[in-house]
Short mmCIF file of N, CA and C in Angstrom, two decimals:
data_model
loop_
_atom_site.label_atom_id
_atom_site.label_comp_id
_atom_site.label_asym_id
_atom_site.label_seq_id
_atom_site.Cartn_x
_atom_site.Cartn_y
_atom_site.Cartn_z
N MET A 86 22.37 85.86 101.23
CA MET A 86 23.79 84.84 100.67
C MET A 86 24.53 85.97 101.55
N VAL A 87 25.53 86.09 103.00
CA VAL A 87 26.52 87.24 103.44
C VAL A 87 27.38 86.15 102.24
N ALA A 88 28.04 87.69 101.15
CA ALA A 88 29.68 87.30 100.83
C ALA A 88 30.49 87.90 102.05
N LEU A 89 30.87 86.76 101.94
CA LEU A 89 32.80 86.66 102.31
C LEU A 89 33.88 87.58 101.91
N VAL A 90 33.68 89.01 102.31
CA VAL A 90 35.51 89.22 101.80
C VAL A 90 36.24 89.65 102.97
N MET A 91 37.36 88.82 101.96
CA MET A 91 39.03 89.08 102.66
C MET A 91 40.02 89.64 102.49
N THR A 92 40.57 90.54 103.52
CA THR A 92 41.36 91.53 103.26
C THR A 92 42.60 91.17 103.37
N PRO A 93 43.78 91.18 102.16
CA PRO A 93 44.93 90.89 102.88
C PRO A 93 45.30 90.89 103.73
N PRO A 94 46.56 90.60 104.24
CA PRO A 94 47.24 91.07 105.65
C PRO A 94 48.11 92.05 104.75
N PRO A 95 48.86 93.09 106.22
CA PRO A 95 48.97 94.16 105.83
C PRO A 95 51.20 93.27 104.67
N TRP A 96 51.77 94.39 104.59
CA TRP A 96 52.56 94.06 104.23
C TRP A 96 53.22 93.82 104.81
N TYR A 97 53.83 94.18 106.37
CA TYR A 97 55.02 93.74 107.05
C TYR A 97 54.43 92.41 107.22
N ARG A 98 53.29 91.48 106.99
CA ARG A 98 53.35 90.56 107.33
C ARG A 98 53.30 88.90 106.86
N GLN A 99 53.53 89.57 105.90
CA GLN A 99 54.03 88.56 104.42
C GLN A 99 55.85 87.75 104.03
N ILE A 100 56.32 86.85 103.45
CA ILE A 100 57.21 86.71 103.66
C ILE A 100 57.67 87.40 102.31
N TRP A 101 57.21 87.60 101.18
CA TRP A 101 57.50 88.25 100.34
C TRP A 101 58.72 89.57 100.48
N PRO A 102 58.22 90.80 100.53
CA PRO A 102 58.81 91.84 101.26
C PRO A 102 60.27 91.35 102.31
N TRP A 103 60.39 90.20 102.53
CA TRP A 103 61.06 90.55 103.53
C TRP A 103 62.03 89.51 103.09
N LEU A 104 62.21 88.53 102.25
CA LEU A 104 62.46 87.67 101.18
C LEU A 104 63.51 88.87 100.32
N LEU A 105 61.93 89.77 99.68
CA LEU A 105 63.65 90.91 98.96
C LEU A 105 64.71 91.36 99.29
N MET A 106 64.30 92.16 100.06
CA MET A 106 65.36 93.07 101.13
C MET A 106 66.72 92.40 102.25
N LEU A 107 65.87 90.18 101.63
CA LEU A 107 67.36 90.40 102.77
C LEU A 107 68.95 90.14 101.75
N MET A 108 68.45 90.56 101.54
CA MET A 108 69.97 89.91 99.20
C MET A 108 70.24 92.04 99.77
N PRO A 109 69.38 93.45 100.12
CA PRO A 109 70.50 94.63 99.43
C PRO A 109 71.18 95.09 101.00
N ALA A 110 69.61 94.00 102.48
CA ALA A 110 70.53 93.82 103.62
C ALA A 110 71.27 93.02 104.41
N THR A 111 72.32 91.91 103.09
CA THR A 111 72.76 90.78 103.89
C THR A 111 74.94 92.54 102.87
N ALA A 112 73.70 92.47 101.99
CA ALA A 112 74.98 93.31 101.54
C ALA A 112 75.82 94.68 101.87
N LEU A 113 74.60 95.16 102.56
CA LEU A 113 74.48 96.68 103.32
C LEU A 113 76.13 96.03 104.36
N PHE A 114 75.23 94.58 105.67
CA PHE A 114 76.46 95.09 106.80
C PHE A 114 77.28 94.27 106.02
N GLY A 115 77.14 93.51 104.99
CA GLY A 115 78.82 92.84 104.35
C GLY A 115 79.47 93.49 104.27
N GLY A 116 79.17 95.23 103.63
CA GLY A 116 80.34 96.38 103.15
C GLY A 116 80.14 97.04 104.72
N ILE A 117 79.62 96.96 105.65
CA ILE A 117 80.27 97.62 106.32
C ILE A 117 80.83 96.81 107.70
N ALA A 118 81.00 95.83 107.35
CA ALA A 118 81.72 94.24 108.21
C ALA A 118 82.89 94.70 107.16
N THR A 119 83.34 94.59 105.88
CA THR A 119 85.09 95.18 105.00
C THR A 119 85.78 95.74 105.68
N PHE A 120 84.98 98.33 105.09
CA PHE A 120 85.12 98.83 105.97
C PHE A 120 85.58 99.13 107.55
N TRP A 121 85.31 98.26 107.92
CA TRP A 121 85.23 97.74 109.70
C TRP A 121 87.03 97.34 109.58
N LEU A 122 86.47 96.22 108.41
CA LEU A 122 88.46 95.49 108.75
C LEU A 122 88.99 96.46 107.72
N ALA A 123 88.82 97.26 106.95
CA ALA A 123 90.17 97.47 106.46
C ALA A 123 90.27 98.67 106.84
N ALA A 124 90.04 99.69 107.64
CA ALA A 124 89.88 100.38 108.02
C ALA A 124 90.39 99.83 110.19
N THR A 125 90.79 99.57 110.64
CA THR A 125 91.19 98.63 111.54
C THR A 125 92.14 98.37 112.01
N THR A 126 92.90 97.76 110.68
CA THR A 126 94.30 96.48 110.76
C THR A 126 94.67 96.66 110.25
N ASN A 127 96.02 96.20 110.25
CA ASN A 127 96.81 96.49 109.50
C ASN A 127 97.53 96.28 108.26
N ASN A 128 97.75 97.13 107.43
CA ASN A 128 98.24 95.87 106.10
C ASN A 128 100.20 96.16 105.59
N ALA A 129 100.33 95.35 106.12
CA ALA A 129 101.91 95.45 106.54
C ALA A 129 102.51 94.83 105.53
N LEU A 130 102.09 94.43 104.85
CA LEU A 130 101.90 94.11 103.60
C LEU A 130 102.53 94.62 102.03
N VAL A 131 101.78 95.77 102.92
CA VAL A 131 101.88 96.63 101.57
C VAL A 131 103.20 97.99 101.18
N VAL A 132 104.14 97.90 99.98
CA VAL A 132 104.52 98.73 100.82
C VAL A 132 105.56 99.44 100.32
N ASP A 133 104.98 101.25 100.06
CA ASP A 133 104.90 102.85 100.08
C ASP A 133 105.65 103.31 98.93
N ASP A 134 106.77 102.89 99.36
CA ASP A 134 108.21 103.05 97.86
C ASP A 134 108.61 102.34 97.46
N TYR A 135 108.56 101.23 96.42
CA TYR A 135 109.03 100.26 95.83
C TYR A 135 110.30 100.27 94.49
N TYR A 136 110.50 102.10 94.54
CA TYR A 136 111.87 101.67 94.57
C TYR A 136 112.99 101.99 95.14
N ARG A 137 112.89 102.24 96.59
CA ARG A 137 113.73 102.31 98.08
C ARG A 137 113.25 100.69 98.07
N GLU A 138 112.22 100.10 98.23
CA GLU A 138 112.99 98.31 98.42
C GLU A 138 113.44 97.47 97.30
N GLY A 139 113.54 98.78 95.46
CA GLY A 139 114.32 97.64 94.51
C GLY A 139 115.61 97.90 94.97
N LYS A 140 116.05 98.66 95.68
CA LYS A 140 118.33 99.19 95.92
C LYS A 140 117.33 98.09 97.32
N ALA A 141 117.33 98.03 98.25
CA ALA A 141 117.18 97.85 99.49
C ALA A 141 117.74 95.80 98.43
N ILE A 142 116.74 95.74 97.84
CA ILE A 142 116.87 94.05 97.83
C ILE A 142 118.71 94.11 96.83
N ASN A 143 118.30 94.63 96.51
CA ASN A 143 119.94 95.73 95.68
C ASN A 143 121.71 94.46 97.09
N GLN A 144 121.25 95.64 97.49
CA GLN A 144 121.64 95.03 99.34
C GLN A 144 121.75 94.43 99.51
N GLN A 145 121.16 94.39 99.82
CA GLN A 145 120.66 92.88 100.54
C GLN A 145 121.60 91.39 99.43
N LEU A 146 121.88 92.02 97.78
CA LEU A 146 122.25 90.55 97.58
C LEU A 146 123.64 90.41 97.63
N ALA A 147 124.14 92.06 97.80
CA ALA A 147 125.43 91.84 98.05
C ALA A 147 125.87 91.78 98.91
N ARG A 148 124.90 92.05 100.26
CA ARG A 148 125.17 91.45 101.39
C ARG A 148 125.88 89.62 101.02
N ASP A 149 124.97 88.50 100.09
CA ASP A 149 124.83 87.56 100.22
C ASP A 149 126.20 86.98 99.96
N THR A 150 126.87 87.76 99.03
CA THR A 150 128.00 88.03 97.66
C THR A 150 128.77 87.64 98.25
N ARG A 151 128.35 89.41 99.72
CA ARG A 151 129.98 88.83 99.89
C ARG A 151 130.17 88.26 101.17
N ALA A 152 128.96 87.56 101.60
CA ALA A 152 129.15 85.36 102.29
C ALA A 152 129.80 84.92 101.99
N THR A 153 129.21 84.80 100.55
CA THR A 153 129.94 83.55 100.40
C THR A 153 131.42 84.05 99.25
N GLU A 154 131.55 84.91 99.27
CA GLU A 154 133.53 84.90 99.30
C GLU A 154 134.63 84.91 100.26
N LEU A 155 133.25 84.65 101.55
CA LEU A 155 133.66 84.74 103.01
C LEU A 155 134.25 82.78 103.15
N GLY A 156 132.85 82.74 101.97
CA GLY A 156 133.05 81.06 102.40
C GLY A 156 132.70 80.45 103.81
N LEU A 157 131.10 81.40 103.28
CA LEU A 157 130.18 81.40 105.54
C LEU A 157 129.77 80.42 105.38
N ALA A 158 129.31 79.32 106.37
CA ALA A 158 128.11 78.30 106.86
C ALA A 158 128.05 78.19 108.44
N ALA A 159 126.68 78.18 108.48
CA ALA A 159 126.74 78.30 109.81
C ALA A 159 125.45 77.11 110.26
N THR A 160 125.34 76.74 111.47
CA THR A 160 124.08 76.30 111.89
C THR A 160 123.77 76.42 112.83
N LEU A 161 122.39 76.29 113.21
CA LEU A 161 121.77 77.37 114.44
C LEU A 161 121.18 75.59 114.57
N THR A 162 121.28 76.02 116.42
CA THR A 162 120.42 74.80 117.28
C THR A 162 119.75 75.50 118.41
N ARG A 163 118.47 74.33 119.74
CA ARG A 163 118.31 74.90 120.48
C ARG A 163 118.92 74.62 120.72
N ALA A 164 119.94 74.91 122.26
CA ALA A 164 120.30 74.65 123.66
C ALA A 164 119.75 73.48 124.61
N ALA A 165 119.47 72.39 125.44
CA ALA A 165 118.63 72.17 125.99
C ALA A 165 118.19 73.02 126.89
N ASP A 166 119.01 74.80 127.30
CA ASP A 166 118.38 75.31 128.08
C ASP A 166 117.42 75.76 127.44
N GLY A 167 117.50 75.61 126.10
CA GLY A 167 116.84 77.05 125.69
C GLY A 167 116.96 78.52 124.53
N ARG A 168 118.50 78.40 125.00
CA ARG A 168 119.59 79.13 124.34
C ARG A 168 119.24 78.56 122.99
N ALA A 169 119.68 79.98 121.63
CA ALA A 169 119.76 79.61 120.33
C ALA A 169 121.14 79.98 120.37
N ARG A 170 122.15 78.91 119.63
CA ARG A 170 124.11 78.51 119.91
C ARG A 170 123.78 77.98 118.13
N ILE A 171 124.97 78.80 117.57
CA ILE A 171 124.89 79.96 116.42
C ILE A 171 126.63 77.92 116.32
N GLU A 172 126.49 77.27 115.34
CA GLU A 172 128.04 77.51 114.74
C GLU A 172 128.26 77.64 113.91
N LEU A 173 129.13 79.18 113.93
CA LEU A 173 129.64 80.24 112.30
C LEU A 173 131.70 79.04 111.66
N ALA A 174 131.28 79.29 110.80
CA ALA A 174 132.76 77.87 109.76
C ALA A 174 132.71 79.30 108.60
N ALA A 175 134.29 79.49 108.03
CA ALA A 175 134.31 80.58 107.92
C ALA A 175 135.74 80.00 106.70
N ALA A 176 135.73 80.62 105.16
CA ALA A 176 137.15 79.86 104.96
C ALA A 176 138.33 81.00 106.20
N PRO A 177 139.38 80.02 105.32
CA PRO A 177 140.98 80.49 106.33
C PRO A 177 141.35 81.59 106.13
N GLY A 178 141.80 82.14 107.15
CA GLY A 178 141.92 83.26 107.10
C GLY A 178 141.14 84.28 107.16
N THR A 179 140.21 84.53 107.36
CA THR A 179 138.31 84.86 107.38
C THR A 179 138.24 85.64 109.74
N ALA A 180 138.91 86.78 109.47
CA ALA A 180 138.20 87.08 111.20
C ALA A 180 136.44 86.46 111.64
N LEU A 181 136.56 86.20 112.51
CA LEU A 181 134.98 86.11 113.04
C LEU A 181 134.68 86.99 113.55
N PRO A 182 133.45 87.61 113.83
CA PRO A 182 133.11 88.69 114.22
C PRO A 182 132.35 88.34 116.33
N PRO A 183 132.94 89.28 116.55
CA PRO A 183 132.56 89.07 118.48
C PRO A 183 131.38 88.97 118.53
N ALA A 184 130.36 88.65 117.47
CA ALA A 184 129.15 88.84 117.84
C ALA A 184 128.61 88.69 116.83
N LEU A 185 126.32 87.92 116.69
CA LEU A 185 125.83 87.59 115.88
C LEU A 185 124.56 87.98 115.64
N THR A 186 123.59 88.50 115.32
CA THR A 186 122.49 88.70 115.22
C THR A 186 121.39 87.84 115.09
N LEU A 187 120.68 86.76 115.33
CA LEU A 187 120.31 86.13 114.72
C LEU A 187 118.77 86.83 114.20
N ARG A 188 117.91 86.81 113.54
CA ARG A 188 116.55 87.61 112.69
C ARG A 188 115.53 86.68 112.79
N VAL A 189 114.28 86.04 113.72
CA VAL A 189 113.38 85.30 113.07
C VAL A 189 112.25 86.40 112.87
N VAL A 190 112.40 85.76 111.09
CA VAL A 190 111.20 86.62 110.79
C VAL A 190 110.49 85.82 109.55
N HIS A 191 109.29 86.25 110.31
CA HIS A 191 107.47 85.28 110.57
C HIS A 191 107.30 85.19 108.18
N ALA A 192 106.92 84.82 107.18
CA ALA A 192 107.01 85.00 106.54
C ALA A 192 105.37 85.59 106.30
N THR A 193 103.97 85.89 106.30
CA THR A 193 103.83 87.10 106.62
C THR A 193 103.17 88.33 108.03
N ARG A 194 103.75 87.43 108.97
CA ARG A 194 103.19 87.96 110.17
C ARG A 194 104.12 89.06 110.78
N ALA A 195 103.79 90.47 110.72
CA ALA A 195 105.60 91.44 111.29
C ALA A 195 105.79 91.49 112.75
N GLU A 196 105.07 90.95 113.50
CA GLU A 196 104.21 90.90 115.07
C GLU A 196 105.05 89.76 115.43
N LEU A 197 105.36 89.01 114.27
CA LEU A 197 106.22 87.35 115.28
C LEU A 197 107.84 87.73 114.54
N ASP A 198 107.49 89.01 114.26
CA ASP A 198 109.69 88.59 114.71
C ASP A 198 109.96 88.39 115.23
N GLN A 199 111.57 88.33 115.81
CA GLN A 199 112.90 88.02 116.83
C GLN A 199 113.80 88.43 116.28
N ILE A 200 114.62 89.27 117.28
CA ILE A 200 116.12 89.92 116.96
C ILE A 200 116.22 89.23 118.16
N HIS A 201 117.57 88.08 118.46
CA HIS A 201 118.07 87.74 119.04
C HIS A 201 119.41 87.34 118.62
N GLN A 202 120.01 88.65 119.78
CA GLN A 202 122.16 89.00 119.88
C GLN A 202 122.89 87.61 120.21
N LEU A 203 122.98 87.61 119.98
CA LEU A 203 124.10 86.04 120.65
C LEU A 203 126.23 86.90 120.24
N ASN A 204 126.71 86.14 120.94
CA ASN A 204 128.34 86.63 121.81
C ASN A 204 128.80 85.77 121.16
N ALA A 205 129.63 85.79 121.04
CA ALA A 205 131.14 84.80 120.93
C ALA A 205 130.72 83.63 121.89
N THR A 206 131.14 82.24 122.54
CA THR A 206 131.53 81.44 123.10
C THR A 206 133.30 81.50 122.92
N GLY A 207 133.19 80.71 122.19
CA GLY A 207 134.64 79.79 121.04
C GLY A 207 134.85 80.51 120.42
N GLN A 208 135.93 79.71 119.63
CA GLN A 208 136.14 79.24 118.32
C GLN A 208 134.96 79.09 116.98
N GLY A 209 134.31 80.94 116.19
CA GLY A 209 133.22 79.71 115.67
C GLY A 209 131.73 79.29 116.38
N SER A 210 131.68 79.37 118.13
CA SER A 210 130.36 79.50 118.26
C SER A 210 129.42 80.68 118.95
N TYR A 211 128.97 80.47 119.77
CA TYR A 211 127.96 82.03 119.98
C TYR A 211 126.89 80.93 120.08
N THR A 212 126.62 82.19 121.31
CA THR A 212 125.48 81.98 122.55
C THR A 212 124.62 82.91 122.58
N GLY A 213 123.16 82.94 123.24
CA GLY A 213 122.55 84.20 123.12
C GLY A 213 121.80 83.71 124.05
N ALA A 214 120.53 84.82 125.30
CA ALA A 214 120.39 84.23 125.83
C ALA A 214 118.75 83.29 125.39
N ALA A 215 117.83 83.13 126.50
CA ALA A 215 117.35 82.19 126.50
C ALA A 215 116.23 82.37 126.36
N ALA A 216 116.61 82.13 123.73
CA ALA A 216 115.30 82.49 123.00
C ALA A 216 114.42 81.86 122.65
N ASP A 217 112.94 81.90 122.59
CA ASP A 217 111.56 82.04 122.92
C ASP A 217 111.43 82.10 121.25
N LEU A 218 112.34 80.71 120.16
CA LEU A 218 112.52 79.82 118.58
C LEU A 218 110.97 79.15 118.64
N PRO A 219 110.25 80.24 117.62
CA PRO A 219 108.68 79.44 117.29
C PRO A 219 108.74 78.26 116.67
N HIS A 220 108.23 77.47 117.52
CA HIS A 220 107.85 75.73 116.10
C HIS A 220 106.78 75.83 115.79
N GLY A 221 106.94 75.94 114.63
CA GLY A 221 105.09 75.81 113.98
C GLY A 221 105.52 77.88 112.74
N GLY A 222 105.14 76.84 111.49
CA GLY A 222 104.85 77.84 110.87
C GLY A 222 106.46 77.97 109.39
N ARG A 223 106.06 79.03 108.79
CA ARG A 223 107.16 79.75 108.16
C ARG A 223 108.29 80.31 108.61
N TRP A 224 109.71 80.31 108.96
CA TRP A 224 110.14 81.12 108.77
C TRP A 224 110.65 81.73 108.38
N ASN A 225 111.45 82.95 108.18
CA ASN A 225 112.33 83.36 107.43
C ASN A 225 113.83 83.84 108.25
N LEU A 226 114.96 82.94 108.01
CA LEU A 226 115.88 83.43 109.02
C LEU A 226 117.34 84.18 109.25
N MET A 227 117.86 84.96 109.72
CA MET A 227 118.43 85.52 109.04
C MET A 227 120.75 85.73 109.71
N ILE A 228 121.30 85.64 109.01
CA ILE A 228 123.03 85.72 110.89
C ILE A 228 123.11 86.85 110.04
N GLU A 229 123.58 87.64 110.41
CA GLU A 229 124.28 88.96 110.08
C GLU A 229 125.33 89.97 111.79
N GLU A 230 125.66 90.11 110.96
CA GLU A 230 127.25 90.04 111.99
C GLU A 230 127.01 92.11 112.21
N PRO A 231 128.03 92.75 113.63
CA PRO A 231 127.46 93.95 113.68
C PRO A 231 126.79 95.43 112.57
N ALA A 232 128.15 94.61 111.41
CA ALA A 232 128.79 95.93 110.52
C ALA A 232 127.88 95.60 109.45
N ASN A 233 127.41 94.90 109.24
CA ASN A 233 126.44 94.52 108.18
C ASN A 233 126.81 94.38 106.62
N THR A 234 127.96 93.95 106.52
CA THR A 234 128.40 93.53 105.31
C THR A 234 128.10 92.07 104.90
N TRP A 235 127.53 90.92 105.73
CA TRP A 235 127.85 89.62 104.96
C TRP A 235 125.92 89.62 106.02
N ARG A 236 125.38 88.66 104.79
CA ARG A 236 124.11 88.16 105.50
C ARG A 236 123.85 85.89 105.67
N LEU A 237 123.48 85.66 106.39
CA LEU A 237 123.33 83.79 105.87
C LEU A 237 120.98 84.08 105.53
N THR A 238 121.11 83.37 104.79
CA THR A 238 120.23 83.47 104.94
C THR A 238 119.11 81.47 105.10
N ALA A 239 117.97 81.32 105.57
CA ALA A 239 117.98 80.00 105.22
C ALA A 239 115.86 80.03 105.37
N THR A 240 115.25 79.57 105.23
CA THR A 240 114.14 78.76 105.57
C THR A 240 112.69 77.31 106.77
N VAL A 241 112.95 78.15 107.37
CA VAL A 241 112.53 76.46 107.85
C VAL A 241 111.12 76.73 108.06
N THR A 242 110.35 75.11 108.31
CA THR A 242 109.30 75.54 108.87
C THR A 242 109.19 74.84 110.49
N SER A 243 110.32 74.67 110.62
CA SER A 243 110.27 73.89 113.09
C SER A 243 111.69 73.42 112.74
N PHE A 244 111.82 74.57 114.27
CA PHE A 244 112.81 74.72 114.50
C PHE A 244 113.82 73.63 115.89
N GLU A 245 112.87 72.20 115.82
CA GLU A 245 113.72 70.48 116.26
C GLU A 245 114.41 69.88 115.57
N GLN A 246 114.64 70.75 114.67
CA GLN A 246 116.31 69.92 114.27
C GLN A 246 117.52 71.18 113.64
N PRO A 247 118.59 71.27 113.45
CA PRO A 247 119.54 72.29 113.76
C PRO A 247 119.24 72.18 112.09
N VAL A 248 118.61 73.69 112.26
CA VAL A 248 118.51 74.94 110.96
C VAL A 248 120.56 74.92 110.16
N VAL A 249 120.66 74.46 108.71
CA VAL A 249 122.41 74.61 108.68
C VAL A 249 121.94 76.11 107.19
N PHE A 250 122.45 77.25 107.23
CA PHE A 250 123.27 77.78 106.88
C PHE A 250 124.48 77.99 105.93
N LYS A 251 123.92 77.97 104.27
CA LYS A 251 125.26 77.42 103.03
C LYS A 251 124.95 79.15 102.44
N SER A 252 125.40 79.36 102.27
CA SER A 252 126.01 81.44 101.02
C SER A 252 125.56 80.39 100.11
N GLN A 253 125.48 81.21 99.40
CA GLN A 253 124.79 81.01 98.03
C GLN A 253 126.05 81.43 97.05
N PRO A 254 126.29 80.39 96.75
CA PRO A 254 127.65 80.27 95.49
C PRO A 254 126.92 81.49 94.59
#
């Protein structure tokens, strides 16, 4: 009678060592990918100087209060030729500036922010060069005059309808 001896296959031909190594290997590759993302992407939402930012917020609130004192209100529309158009109204006796700055700020992506200069074309009417106003997303809008003493703000998700800016009482 011949005895048959079965030798087990080498470890690398069995499934269990590979299954046991799968989770640590996945964690290793995940850690490398996370490190690469942290090293190569922009962290624009992180503020380094919180005290300075807090002081800036107080200055912005003072500008909003000044707009209320002047009784300012505005309407932003997109003209047929693609130009941004602002109709600005103020309390009687308030001098209107010769130009305005329109800031179109994306809520989370700083690289999408835009600044448009608009010049007066008539009493309370301002028009700028052809503006590529975005079509979707959440946008914070600011209208400012050159001396930066006041500002009007609005938040929109679409530029298809006129955007109304009202000073906050």
